[in-house]
Structure formats: structure tokens, C-alpha cells
Amino acid sequence: MLTWLGYFKRFGMNFLRGAGVTLELTAMGLAIGFVLGLLLALARCYGPKWLRATAAAYIAVFRGTPLLVQLFIIYYGLPELGIAFSQTTAAYLALGLNSAAYQAEYLRGSINAIGDAQMQAGRSIGLSKWQTICHIILPQALRLALPSWSNEPISLLKTTAIVFLIAVQDLMAEGKRAATATFDFVGIYLAVAVVYLVMVFLLDALLKFLERKTKIPGMELETRR
Amino acid sequence: MPKPILTIKNLTKTYGKNVIFQNLDLTVNEGNTIVIIGPSGTGKSTLLRCINLLTRPNSGQIWLDDLEITAKGTDEDQVRQHIGMVFQNFLLFNHLTALGNVKLGLTKVKHMSEEAATQKAMHELSRVGLADRANHYPGQLSGGQQQRVGIARALAMDPRVMLFDEPTSALDPELIGEVLEVMRQLALEGMTMLVVTHEMGFAREVADRIVFMEKGYIVEEGSPDEMFNHPKFDRTREFLWKITELYGKKEKEAK
Ligand SMILES: Nc1ncnc2c1ncn2[C@@H]1O[C@H](COP(=O)(O)OP(=O)(O)O)[C@@H](O)[C@H]1O
Ligand SMILES: [Mg+2]
């Protein structure tokens, strides 16, 4: 037990650095995924036919294939076409493009739940379609999506672990290095698991806080009806 | 000579093969309150939605004052500002307070300053008796209060005409009165209104004309006295009798 706790002292700085990279990957993946996911959801809900179909196809492809395959195509495949990225950029892209597909689905669901009636109400006072989307549909849809959308950051944080396969120096990579140095695979990976667990716990608390902060009094009653 | 605010000529609306109404004519004069009655599924809501261009009629024309709003190239958003709409299910913006609901059109459509918009919105909320509820969210208001906010939201745009689509039929009986009272007040102030409702007391008292619509046709229209006391058609008499009976009962139950 003491040796095990000693790992945190011995590799603490490495783990911390790795955890920082893991958080960066999560944040970038989430941000890229959110922006693109939002555009995809809007395209699916309000776009012309061809755009709806394109967005649907994108979502189907990125949800229907392993993230690891996507990562390898971006990092090893695209350079053959003359598009090369650094390891970190490739990781950001793969995580973001993949997460976008999932986030789009969360958002699309809640946009549909807010429904056409709110659109009519917005248009009835002279707002344009785009204004209604920005000022009326999205503020409600984003709040409605928040509880289920919160799965995405958590799941993304854990998923980032695969990027050590293209040698991004995240927490997992640091763990692997420590494991090879000590040959104590169980002990080291348990320590790594604890660090992931702490991050997930903190992230979860942050999301719960966000949910409380953005809550509209009486609104859940309204949407449940 | 009364001045027409809303003129509808030869209006036809179909959904696929389903003809909702055909060659419908209707005129609403300035300051008048027109009540439309008729069985459910007759096309009353569709007619109101056509008037403020929430859905496009297949043919026919609608004028708002002298402007043909069904003409090609009309700026729909511009037109809708001038036509207030009150919905059966209130359809308030649930993420905004009562004040926010009334203010939104003022800041985003009329581009008023924050301060001026707040002042105007508060004025509209007092008109419907809800100044003290300005900072409540829709989920914290009763149905009757929500509908009054809905009316204030439409009024804030200073519309030429107000459309009401069964504004009280989603309300508990004891909350109907406060909404009808606001509408009665509006009529007294000279607002031009087109109201779909089954509240016969309101129709009898406030309407300048009652229009009876059935299966997409205007069967008969006339003053409340003509419609209630000497209707030309048996269908009108039957429907009015049925509706008075039905809603009269509901009112009694409420007591
Ligand atoms: N968006 C729509 N698409 C297809 N049919 C519709 C649509 N809206 C209304 N209808 C049909 O039009 C008819 C008239 O509906 P509505 O105008 O709501 O009648 P009312 O308000 O008099 O009860 C109904 O048969 C209804 O099913
Ligand atoms: Mg209706």
C-alpha cells in the first residue's frame, strides 16, 4: 500500500502533466464537437433537404464507425492525400468530429421537443426564422438537452485515453511510461484510474453546477406537459 | 364609410388533397370585434394562421389596410409585426420572464433601446393587470396570467389588428373571466379584433359581428342580435343552441 501511494509522489508530476493534456483533449474535443454538433443539429432540423441528408449521413458515419478507426484515418490516412496533422491536432480533430455526431443527436432531440409551436410564437411577433432560433428555440433546447448532454463530456474524458496510440502524451501515455519503468502494471494503472476517477468526479460536479445555474423556475413543468 | 383593416377575398387553403376552405371572403373594419364560431376542424385556426402568414394560402388575397400581404415579395416579418396573435396554448417563451416575453419583440424587431423597451413592456403588462408579475417565469404563472402575458406580448408591437385563437379554451373555468375581461377592455379601447371563441357571453356582449363557419364555409354572419335571435339558417340556430348549452353547463359546474 505504501509503495502504491509512493507512485503518486514519484510520478505525481508526470500524472499531473498527463492529466492536463487529457483535460485539454476533452475541452477541445467538446468545443469542436459542440460547435459542429450544433450546426449539424440545426442543419437537420431547419436546413433544406440536401443539407438535412448531408448532416444525417455525417452523423450516421461518425456514430457508426469506431473512433479509433477515425483517429487512424486522420493521423495515418490523410497524410497520403497530402493533409498532415501533428499528433495533438489529429487527436483534437478525431475527438471533435466524433463527438459532434453525438452532440448533434442530443441537441436535435431537444430542438424537436421544443417544437414548431415556439417557432410560430416567435414568428408571430415579427421575429425572423433565424432570430427565433437564436433567441427562443436554442435557449430552451440547450437547457432541455443539458441533463442528457452531460454524459458526453464525461464519456469524452474517458475516451481520450485512446490517443496514446498515436503517441499523444496524455495521462494514459504517462501511465504507460511509468508502468514500463516499474513493471508494476496493476499498481500504476490503478493509480491512473484513480486520477481519471477524480477528474470525472470534478467534471460531474461542474456539470451539475451548470445545470443548477441555468435552470429556469417552473420550466421543467412546462416542458414535461 | 367604415374603414376596412383586414380584407380577405377568395381565400383558398388546402393541405394536400384536403380542402380546408375555398373562396372565403371576410372583411374586418377598424375598431370592430368579429367573433368566429364553428365546430372543431372547420378551419378557423387555419384561417387565422393564413392571415398572419404563418401558413401560406393556396390562392386568394389578403389586404392589411391598403397593403396586399399575400402579394409576392411581401416582407412577412414586417407584416407579422402589425398583426398580433394570441394562441390557444399561450405559447409563451418559457425561458423568459413575463417582462422578457413582452420585451423581446421590442428590442429584437423594433430595435428599441433596453430602457424604452422595458418601459413600454411594463406599460403593456399593467394594461393586462400583471405589472406585479413582471419578473415571474411562465412556469410560475397561472394559465389565466400566462394568457394575459400572451396578450401583452402581442399588444406591445402596436398591432393594427389582434387575432385570438380560442384564447380561453385551454383554461380552467375559473380563470376564463380574467382573460375575457382584458379582451373586453381592448374592444372598448377600440382595438380591431378577430376572435375565435366559444364564449357566447363574450360574443353576445362584445362582438360587432358573429361569423358562423362550418366545413370551411361561412354559413352565416350577422350582428349578435341577428345571429342569436333571428338566424337565417337552422344550422346556425342548432349550433348556437348546442354551444350555449354546452358552455353554459361548464360555467355552472365552475360555480
Ligand atoms: N399543418 C397541417 N397539415 C395538415 N392538415 C392540417 C394542418 N393544420 C390543420 N390541418 C387540418 O385542417 C383542418 C382544419 O383545422 P383547424 O384550422 O385547426 O380547424 P379549427 O381551428 O376550426 O378546429 C383539420 O381537418 C386539420 O386536420
Ligand atoms: Mg382551432
Coordinates of C-alpha atoms in Angstrom, one line a residue, chain A residues 41-141:
Chain A
A41 CA -28.5 19.7 -35.4
L42 CA -29.7 23.0 -37.0
A43 CA -29.0 21.6 -40.4
R44 CA -31.1 18.5 -39.7
C45 CA -33.9 20.5 -38.2
Y46 CA -34.1 23.6 -40.4
G47 CA -31.9 23.0 -43.4
P48 CA -33.0 22.4 -47.0
K49 CA -33.4 18.8 -48.0
W50 CA -29.9 18.2 -49.3
L51 CA -28.4 19.7 -46.1
R52 CA -30.6 17.6 -43.9
A53 CA -29.5 14.5 -45.7
T54 CA -25.8 15.5 -45.6
A55 CA -26.0 16.1 -41.8
A56 CA -27.8 12.8 -41.3
A57 CA -25.1 11.0 -43.3
Y58 CA -22.3 12.6 -41.3
I59 CA -23.9 11.6 -38.1
A60 CA -24.5 8.0 -39.2
V61 CA -20.9 7.6 -40.4
F62 CA -19.3 9.1 -37.3
R63 CA -21.6 7.2 -34.9
G64 CA -21.4 4.0 -36.9
T65 CA -17.6 3.6 -37.0
P66 CA -15.1 3.1 -34.2
L67 CA -13.4 6.3 -33.0
L68 CA -10.0 4.6 -33.2
V69 CA -10.6 3.9 -36.9
Q70 CA -11.4 7.6 -37.4
L71 CA -8.3 8.6 -35.5
F72 CA -6.1 6.4 -37.6
I73 CA -7.6 7.6 -40.8
I74 CA -7.0 11.2 -39.8
Y75 CA -3.5 10.7 -38.5
Y76 CA -2.1 8.0 -40.8
G77 CA -4.5 8.1 -43.8
L78 CA -4.9 11.8 -44.6
P79 CA -1.1 12.5 -44.9
E80 CA -1.2 10.2 -48.0
L81 CA -3.6 12.7 -49.5
G82 CA -1.2 15.5 -48.6
I83 CA -3.1 16.6 -45.4
A84 CA -0.9 16.0 -42.4
F85 CA -1.5 17.0 -38.8
S86 CA 0.5 16.9 -35.7
Q87 CA -0.4 14.2 -33.2
T88 CA -2.2 16.7 -31.0
T89 CA -4.2 18.3 -33.8
A90 CA -5.2 14.9 -35.2
A91 CA -6.4 13.9 -31.7
Y92 CA -8.4 17.1 -31.3
L93 CA -9.9 16.6 -34.7
A94 CA -10.8 13.0 -34.3
L95 CA -12.4 13.6 -30.9
G96 CA -14.2 16.7 -32.0
L97 CA -15.5 15.3 -35.3
N98 CA -16.7 12.2 -33.5
S99 CA -18.3 14.0 -30.5
A100 CA -20.1 16.3 -32.9
A101 CA -22.2 13.4 -34.2
Y102 CA -23.3 12.5 -30.7
Q103 CA -23.8 16.1 -29.5
A104 CA -25.9 16.8 -32.7
E105 CA -28.2 14.0 -31.7
Y106 CA -28.7 15.3 -28.1
L107 CA -29.4 18.8 -29.5
R108 CA -31.7 17.6 -32.3
G109 CA -33.8 15.7 -29.8
S110 CA -34.4 18.7 -27.7
I111 CA -35.0 21.1 -30.6
N112 CA -37.7 18.7 -31.8
A113 CA -39.1 18.6 -28.3
I114 CA -39.4 22.4 -28.1
G115 CA -41.3 22.0 -31.3
D116 CA -42.9 24.1 -34.0
A117 CA -45.2 25.9 -31.7
Q118 CA -42.5 28.1 -30.2
M119 CA -41.3 28.8 -33.7
Q120 CA -44.8 30.1 -34.6
A121 CA -45.0 32.1 -31.5
G122 CA -41.7 33.8 -32.3
R123 CA -42.6 34.5 -35.9
S124 CA -46.0 35.9 -34.8
I125 CA -44.3 38.9 -33.2
G126 CA -42.2 39.6 -36.3
L127 CA -39.0 37.8 -35.4
S128 CA -37.3 36.1 -38.4
K129 CA -36.8 32.4 -38.5
W130 CA -33.1 32.8 -37.6
Q131 CA -33.9 35.3 -34.8
T132 CA -36.5 32.8 -33.4
I133 CA -33.9 30.0 -33.5
C134 CA -31.3 32.1 -31.7
H135 CA -33.5 33.9 -29.1
I136 CA -36.3 31.4 -28.5
I137 CA -35.6 27.8 -29.7
L138 CA -31.9 27.4 -28.7
P139 CA -32.0 28.9 -25.2
Q140 CA -34.8 26.4 -24.4
A141 CA -33.4 23.5 -26.3

